[in-house]
Amino acid sequence: MDENFVAHQLSPSSWSRYEECPRKYWLSRQRLPRKASMPAAMGTAVHNSVEDICNLDLSDREESEIGWLPPTAKAILDRHWALEKEAFLDTPRHPRWKDEMITKAHDGLVGALNILFSKSRMEKTALSGVSVGMWRNVQSMVLANEGTLVSECGRLMGRLDLLIADLDEDGNSTGWVVADLKTGKPPKIDLNEKVSRQLRFYRDLIKQNNPDHPPLHAEGWYSSNQTVHRAEGPSVLDDAMIAWEGMRHSETPLEGTPESQSCGFCEWKAWCPTWWAARRDGTLPPGGVFRDEVVNLVRFDPNSGAALFERAPPIGDEGEVGRSEQKFGALLRDQALEHMKELIDSEHDGPIFIGSAKADGKVMHLGDWSEILPWDPLLKSIRE
């Protein structure tokens, strides 16, 4: 085997990243400073809470006890919310933590528990009316939760939310259901292709690892409106293996494929010259109200947060930038102001990447939602 070969595994998220833009995937593998997001933190808190509630030891409680589930679920969610907040604030790049989103997280947890309860085929009841005995029945239906799935060859992996028994009207198991909990926006009609592929990926790995499996299908559970969407279609494992081949470690960046959607949600733009060159060439629009720029700092007042920037146009395609006559003012506050002060204190005197600058007037505004980073295009792998 090549001594320089770096083993890698394909997951549904890395597959999607590679498909959107190979260079984005390559950058995500370089151990650059990570970025946290509130939707991801909320989703993790809800997922981990569902796992803990499924694993509760209720052996010391009476079968008939009711009223225990809502306060228990709240206490578990509060604990995971605090853990996620700590991890969020410890992440090198993060916006403002929104404590108010715990209400949405609570609603998501209730929605997930309601879906799980409905799968038990017991008569619908409010969570406050769920007895200990009823929840034990739900637990008996759960075959696995929050497990890691790995293909026989070791190249494909995914995180399983739930594997449950598929019960008929009489409560008898007729097969298995692979369930993936979704805390985001539910589909209007059908699952989008990427979500469907993700669900079928989990389904196919379980089939591969369990040759004698019973009838099996995959579902997406959307907690916000408590809807269930089934993923139909052929196996995706052959396509996954083809993608895995293209995702091998490379010392030089993989090809960038700049496009509004993939670049708009890319967290690695401070290290990628491709999108900035695409802006110059007109293949990537400048954006709407929230814009990303590469600039030179002309003036900055740390007391007021007022700054004057000069757009730094790309020279060539590898990240070198120059000077221009295009200048614009900006007002920095909160985290954006602190990050600019830190950047100046670090004695950085080169170009700067500014992310999500609000451009709804003559002066741009940068705040907790924005990013200020050194412009540092990565042209060679820095993985050890």
Coordinates of C-alpha atoms in Angstrom, one line a residue:
M1 CA 0.0 0.0 0.0
D2 CA 1.2 3.5 -0.7
E3 CA 2.7 4.9 2.5
N4 CA 1.1 8.3 1.8
F5 CA -2.4 6.8 1.6
V6 CA -4.7 8.2 4.2
A7 CA -7.7 6.0 4.9
H8 CA -11.1 7.7 4.8
Q9 CA -14.7 6.7 5.2
L10 CA -17.7 8.0 3.3
S11 CA -20.7 9.2 5.3
P12 CA -23.9 10.7 3.9
S13 CA -22.8 14.2 4.9
S14 CA -19.3 13.9 3.4
W15 CA -20.8 12.4 0.3
S16 CA -23.1 15.4 -0.1
R17 CA -20.3 17.8 0.5
Y18 CA -18.1 16.1 -2.1
E19 CA -20.9 16.1 -4.6
E20 CA -21.7 19.8 -4.0
C21 CA -18.0 20.8 -4.4
P22 CA -15.0 18.5 -4.3
R23 CA -12.8 21.4 -3.0
K24 CA -15.3 22.0 -0.2
Y25 CA -15.0 18.4 0.8
W26 CA -11.2 18.6 0.6
L27 CA -11.1 21.7 2.8
S28 CA -13.4 20.0 5.4
R29 CA -10.7 17.3 5.8
Q30 CA -7.9 19.8 6.6
R31 CA -8.7 20.2 10.3
L32 CA -9.3 23.9 9.9
P33 CA -11.0 25.9 12.7
R34 CA -14.6 24.5 13.0
K35 CA -17.7 26.5 12.8
A36 CA -20.7 25.9 15.0
S37 CA -24.4 26.6 14.2
M38 CA -27.5 26.9 16.2
P39 CA -29.6 24.6 14.1
A40 CA -27.0 21.8 14.4
A41 CA -26.6 22.3 18.1
M42 CA -30.4 22.2 18.6
G43 CA -30.7 19.1 16.5
T44 CA -27.9 17.3 18.5
A45 CA -29.6 18.2 21.8
V46 CA -32.9 16.8 20.6
H47 CA -31.3 13.6 19.2
N48 CA -29.3 12.9 22.3
S49 CA -32.4 13.5 24.5
V50 CA -34.4 11.0 22.5
E51 CA -31.6 8.5 22.9
D52 CA -31.5 8.9 26.7
I53 CA -35.2 8.7 27.0
C54 CA -35.2 5.5 25.0
N55 CA -32.6 4.1 27.3
L56 CA -34.2 5.1 30.6
D57 CA -34.1 2.5 33.4
L58 CA -37.6 2.4 34.8
S59 CA -37.3 -0.8 36.7
D60 CA -37.9 1.0 40.1
R61 CA -41.1 2.6 39.0
E62 CA -44.7 1.4 39.2
E63 CA -46.3 0.3 35.9
S64 CA -49.3 2.6 36.4
E65 CA -47.3 5.8 37.2
I66 CA -48.3 8.7 34.9
G67 CA -47.1 12.3 34.7
W68 CA -43.5 11.3 34.8
L69 CA -42.6 11.7 31.1
P70 CA -42.9 15.5 30.5
P71 CA -40.7 16.5 33.5
T72 CA -38.2 13.7 32.8
A73 CA -37.9 14.7 29.2
K74 CA -37.5 18.4 30.1
A75 CA -34.7 17.6 32.6
I76 CA -32.9 15.5 30.0
L77 CA -33.2 18.1 27.3
D78 CA -32.1 20.9 29.7
R79 CA -28.9 18.8 30.5
H80 CA -28.1 18.3 26.8
W81 CA -28.9 21.9 26.0
A82 CA -26.3 23.0 28.6
L83 CA -23.8 20.5 27.1
E84 CA -24.4 21.8 23.6
K85 CA -24.1 25.4 24.7
E86 CA -20.7 24.6 26.3
A87 CA -19.5 22.8 23.2
F88 CA -20.9 25.6 20.9
L89 CA -19.0 28.4 22.8
D90 CA -15.8 26.3 22.9
T91 CA -15.9 26.0 19.1
P92 CA -13.4 28.3 17.4
R93 CA -16.0 29.9 15.1
H94 CA -19.5 30.5 16.4
P95 CA -22.3 33.1 16.2
R96 CA -24.3 34.2 19.2
W97 CA -25.9 31.4 21.2
K98 CA -29.7 31.8 21.2
D99 CA -31.1 30.6 24.6
E100 CA -34.6 31.3 23.3
M101 CA -34.3 28.4 20.8
I102 CA -34.7 25.9 23.7
T103 CA -38.5 26.4 23.2
K104 CA -38.2 25.1 19.6
A105 CA -35.9 22.2 20.8
H106 CA -38.6 21.3 23.4
D107 CA -41.3 21.2 20.7
G108 CA -39.0 19.1 18.6
L109 CA -38.4 16.6 21.4
V110 CA -42.2 16.4 22.1
G111 CA -42.8 15.8 18.3
A112 CA -40.2 13.1 18.2
L113 CA -41.6 11.3 21.2
N114 CA -45.1 11.5 19.8
I115 CA -43.9 9.9 16.5
L116 CA -42.2 7.2 18.4
F117 CA -45.2 6.6 20.6
S118 CA -47.5 6.4 17.5
K119 CA -45.3 3.6 16.1
S120 CA -46.1 1.5 19.2
R121 CA -49.7 1.1 17.9
M122 CA -51.0 2.0 21.3
E123 CA -54.0 4.4 21.6
K124 CA -52.9 8.0 21.2
T125 CA -52.5 9.9 24.4
A126 CA -50.9 13.1 25.7
L127 CA -47.3 12.5 26.9
S128 CA -48.5 13.4 30.5
G129 CA -50.8 10.4 30.3
V130 CA -48.1 7.9 29.2
S131 CA -47.6 5.4 32.0
V132 CA -44.4 3.7 32.9
G133 CA -45.8 0.5 31.5
M134 CA -46.7 2.1 28.2
W135 CA -43.2 3.5 27.8
R136 CA -41.7 0.1 28.5
N137 CA -43.7 -1.2 25.6
V138 CA -42.2 1.6 23.4
Q139 CA -38.7 0.7 24.7
S140 CA -39.3 -3.0 23.7
M141 CA -40.0 -1.9 20.2
V142 CA -36.7 0.0 19.9
L143 CA -34.1 -2.5 18.6
A144 CA -31.2 -0.1 18.4
N145 CA -30.6 3.7 18.8
E146 CA -27.7 6.0 18.1
G147 CA -25.5 3.2 16.7
T148 CA -22.7 3.4 14.2
L149 CA -23.2 1.5 10.9
V150 CA -20.1 0.4 9.0
S151 CA -20.0 -1.5 5.7
E152 CA -18.3 -4.9 5.3
C153 CA -15.3 -3.2 3.6
G154 CA -15.0 -0.5 6.2
R155 CA -15.2 2.3 3.7
L156 CA -18.8 3.4 4.3
M157 CA -20.2 4.6 7.6
G158 CA -23.2 6.3 9.1
R159 CA -24.9 7.1 12.4
L160 CA -28.2 5.3 13.0
D161 CA -30.8 7.2 15.0
L162 CA -33.3 4.4 15.5
L163 CA -34.0 0.9 14.4
I164 CA -37.4 -0.2 15.5
A165 CA -39.8 -3.1 15.0
D166 CA -42.4 -2.5 12.4
L167 CA -45.6 -3.4 14.2
D168 CA -49.0 -4.3 12.6
E169 CA -52.4 -3.3 14.0
D170 CA -52.2 -6.2 16.5
G171 CA -48.8 -5.2 17.8
N172 CA -46.9 -8.0 16.1
S173 CA -43.6 -7.3 14.4
T174 CA -43.6 -7.6 10.6
G175 CA -40.2 -6.2 9.9
W176 CA -37.8 -3.4 10.7
V177 CA -37.9 0.4 10.3
V178 CA -34.8 2.5 10.0
A179 CA -35.8 5.9 11.3
D180 CA -33.8 9.1 11.0
L181 CA -35.0 12.0 13.2
K182 CA -35.1 15.4 11.4
T183 CA -35.4 18.6 13.3
G184 CA -35.3 20.8 10.2
K185 CA -37.9 22.0 7.7
P186 CA -40.2 19.1 6.6
P187 CA -40.8 18.4 2.9
K188 CA -44.0 19.7 1.4
I189 CA -44.6 16.5 -0.5
D190 CA -41.7 14.1 -1.1
L191 CA -38.3 13.8 0.5
N192 CA -35.6 15.6 -1.5
E193 CA -33.0 13.4 -3.2
K194 CA -30.2 13.9 -0.7
V195 CA -32.4 13.0 2.3
S196 CA -33.8 10.0 0.4
R197 CA -30.3 8.9 -0.4
Q198 CA -29.2 9.3 3.2
L199 CA -32.1 7.1 4.4
R200 CA -31.5 4.5 1.8
F201 CA -27.8 4.5 2.7
Y202 CA -28.6 3.5 6.3
R203 CA -31.2 1.0 5.0
D204 CA -28.7 -0.6 2.7
L205 CA -25.9 -0.9 5.3
I206 CA -28.3 -2.7 7.7
K207 CA -29.3 -5.0 4.9
Q208 CA -25.6 -5.7 4.1
N209 CA -24.7 -6.3 7.7
N210 CA -27.8 -8.5 8.4
P211 CA -28.2 -10.9 5.5
D212 CA -31.2 -12.7 7.2
H213 CA -33.0 -9.4 7.9
P214 CA -36.8 -9.3 7.8
P215 CA -38.7 -6.8 5.6
L216 CA -37.0 -3.5 6.0
H217 CA -37.6 0.1 5.0
A218 CA -36.3 3.6 6.0
E219 CA -38.3 6.7 7.2
G220 CA -37.5 10.3 7.9
W221 CA -39.3 11.5 11.0
Y222 CA -39.9 15.3 11.0
S223 CA -40.4 16.4 14.6
S224 CA -41.6 20.0 13.8
N225 CA -44.9 18.8 12.2
Q226 CA -44.8 15.2 13.3
T227 CA -44.8 13.7 9.8
V228 CA -43.2 10.5 8.6
H229 CA -41.8 10.2 5.1
R230 CA -40.7 6.9 3.6
A231 CA -37.7 6.6 1.4
E232 CA -38.2 4.4 -1.7
G233 CA -35.7 3.4 -4.3
P234 CA -32.8 1.2 -5.3
S235 CA -29.6 0.6 -3.3
V236 CA -27.2 3.4 -3.2
L237 CA -24.1 1.5 -2.0
D238 CA -22.6 1.1 -5.5
D239 CA -22.8 4.8 -6.1
A240 CA -21.3 5.5 -2.7
M241 CA -18.3 3.3 -3.5
I242 CA -17.8 5.3 -6.8
A243 CA -17.9 8.5 -4.8
W244 CA -15.5 7.0 -2.2
E245 CA -12.9 6.5 -4.8
G246 CA -12.9 10.2 -5.8
M247 CA -12.7 11.2 -2.1
R248 CA -9.3 9.8 -1.5
H249 CA -6.7 12.0 0.2
S250 CA -4.9 14.4 -2.1
E251 CA -2.0 16.7 -1.3
T252 CA -3.4 19.3 -3.6
P253 CA -7.0 20.6 -3.6
L254 CA -9.7 18.8 -5.4
E255 CA -11.5 20.8 -8.1
G256 CA -13.8 23.6 -7.0
T257 CA -17.2 23.8 -8.6
P258 CA -18.5 27.3 -7.5
E259 CA -22.2 27.7 -7.5
S260 CA -24.6 30.0 -5.5
Q261 CA -26.1 27.3 -3.3
S262 CA -23.0 25.4 -2.4
C263 CA -20.8 28.5 -2.0
G264 CA -23.5 30.4 -0.1
F265 CA -23.5 27.7 2.7
C266 CA -19.8 26.9 2.6
E267 CA -17.9 27.5 5.8
W268 CA -14.4 27.3 4.2
K269 CA -14.4 30.4 2.0
A270 CA -11.6 32.1 3.9
W271 CA -9.3 29.2 2.6
C272 CA -10.8 28.8 -0.9
P273 CA -9.7 31.0 -3.8
T274 CA -12.1 29.4 -6.3
W275 CA -15.3 31.3 -5.2
W276 CA -13.5 34.7 -5.3
A277 CA -12.2 34.1 -8.8
A278 CA -15.7 33.0 -9.8
R279 CA -17.0 36.3 -8.5
R280 CA -14.5 38.1 -10.7
D281 CA -15.4 36.1 -13.7
G282 CA -19.1 36.6 -13.2
T283 CA -19.9 32.9 -12.8
L284 CA -20.9 33.5 -9.2
P285 CA -23.2 36.4 -8.3
P286 CA -22.2 38.8 -5.5
G287 CA -25.1 37.7 -3.3
G288 CA -28.1 39.4 -1.8
V289 CA -28.4 41.3 1.4
F290 CA -25.7 39.2 3.1
R291 CA -22.4 39.2 1.3
D292 CA -18.9 37.8 1.5
E293 CA -15.9 39.8 0.5
V294 CA -12.1 39.7 0.4
V295 CA -10.8 43.1 1.4
N296 CA -7.9 45.2 2.5
L297 CA -8.4 47.3 5.7
V298 CA -7.9 51.0 5.0
R299 CA -9.0 52.5 8.4
F300 CA -10.5 51.1 11.6
D301 CA -11.7 52.8 14.7
P302 CA -11.9 50.3 17.6
N303 CA -14.0 52.5 19.7
S304 CA -16.9 53.2 17.3
G305 CA -16.4 50.0 15.2
A306 CA -16.3 52.1 12.0
A307 CA -14.1 50.7 9.3
L308 CA -13.2 51.5 5.7
F309 CA -12.5 48.6 3.5
E310 CA -11.0 48.3 0.0
R311 CA -12.1 45.4 -2.1
A312 CA -9.1 43.1 -2.9
P313 CA -9.7 41.7 -6.4
P314 CA -8.2 38.3 -7.3
I315 CA -5.0 38.1 -9.4
G316 CA -5.0 34.7 -11.1
D317 CA -6.9 31.7 -9.6
E318 CA -4.8 30.7 -6.6
G319 CA -5.7 33.3 -4.0
E320 CA -3.4 36.2 -4.7
V321 CA -5.2 39.5 -4.5
G322 CA -4.4 43.1 -5.4
R323 CA -5.6 46.7 -4.7
S324 CA -8.6 48.5 -6.2
E325 CA -10.4 51.8 -6.1
Q326 CA -13.6 50.1 -4.8
K327 CA -13.9 51.2 -1.2
F328 CA -16.9 50.9 1.2
G329 CA -17.6 51.7 4.8
A330 CA -18.8 49.3 7.4
L331 CA -19.9 49.4 11.0
L332 CA -18.8 46.5 13.2
R333 CA -20.4 45.6 16.5
D334 CA -20.5 42.7 19.0
Q335 CA -18.5 39.6 18.0
A336 CA -17.5 41.2 14.6
L337 CA -15.9 44.1 16.4
E338 CA -14.1 41.8 18.9
H339 CA -12.8 39.6 16.1
M340 CA -11.5 42.6 14.1
K341 CA -9.6 43.8 17.2
E342 CA -8.2 40.4 17.8
L343 CA -7.0 40.2 14.1
I344 CA -5.3 43.6 14.4
D345 CA -3.7 42.6 17.7
S346 CA -2.3 39.5 16.1
E347 CA -0.4 41.8 13.7
H348 CA -2.1 40.4 10.6
D349 CA -1.5 43.0 7.9
G350 CA -2.8 41.0 4.9
P351 CA -6.1 40.7 3.1
I352 CA -9.2 39.9 5.2
F353 CA -12.2 37.6 4.5
I354 CA -15.5 39.1 5.8
G355 CA -18.5 36.7 5.8
S356 CA -22.2 37.6 5.9
A357 CA -21.8 41.4 5.8
K358 CA -25.2 43.0 5.7
A359 CA -25.4 45.2 2.7
D360 CA -28.8 46.9 2.9
G361 CA -27.6 50.5 2.6
K362 CA -24.6 52.7 1.9
V363 CA -22.7 51.2 4.9
M364 CA -22.3 47.5 5.5
H365 CA -23.1 46.1 8.9
L366 CA -21.2 43.2 10.6
G367 CA -22.3 41.6 13.9
D368 CA -22.7 38.3 15.7
W369 CA -23.8 36.7 12.5
S370 CA -20.7 37.7 10.6
E371 CA -17.2 36.3 10.3
I372 CA -13.8 38.1 10.1
L373 CA -10.9 35.9 9.2
P374 CA -7.5 36.2 7.6
W375 CA -7.6 35.5 3.9
D376 CA -5.5 32.4 3.7
P377 CA -6.1 30.3 0.5
L378 CA -5.0 26.7 1.1
L379 CA -3.1 25.3 -1.9
K380 CA -1.6 22.2 -0.2
S381 CA -2.9 19.8 2.4
I382 CA -1.9 20.6 6.0
R383 CA -3.2 17.2 7.3
E384 CA -0.5 15.4 9.3

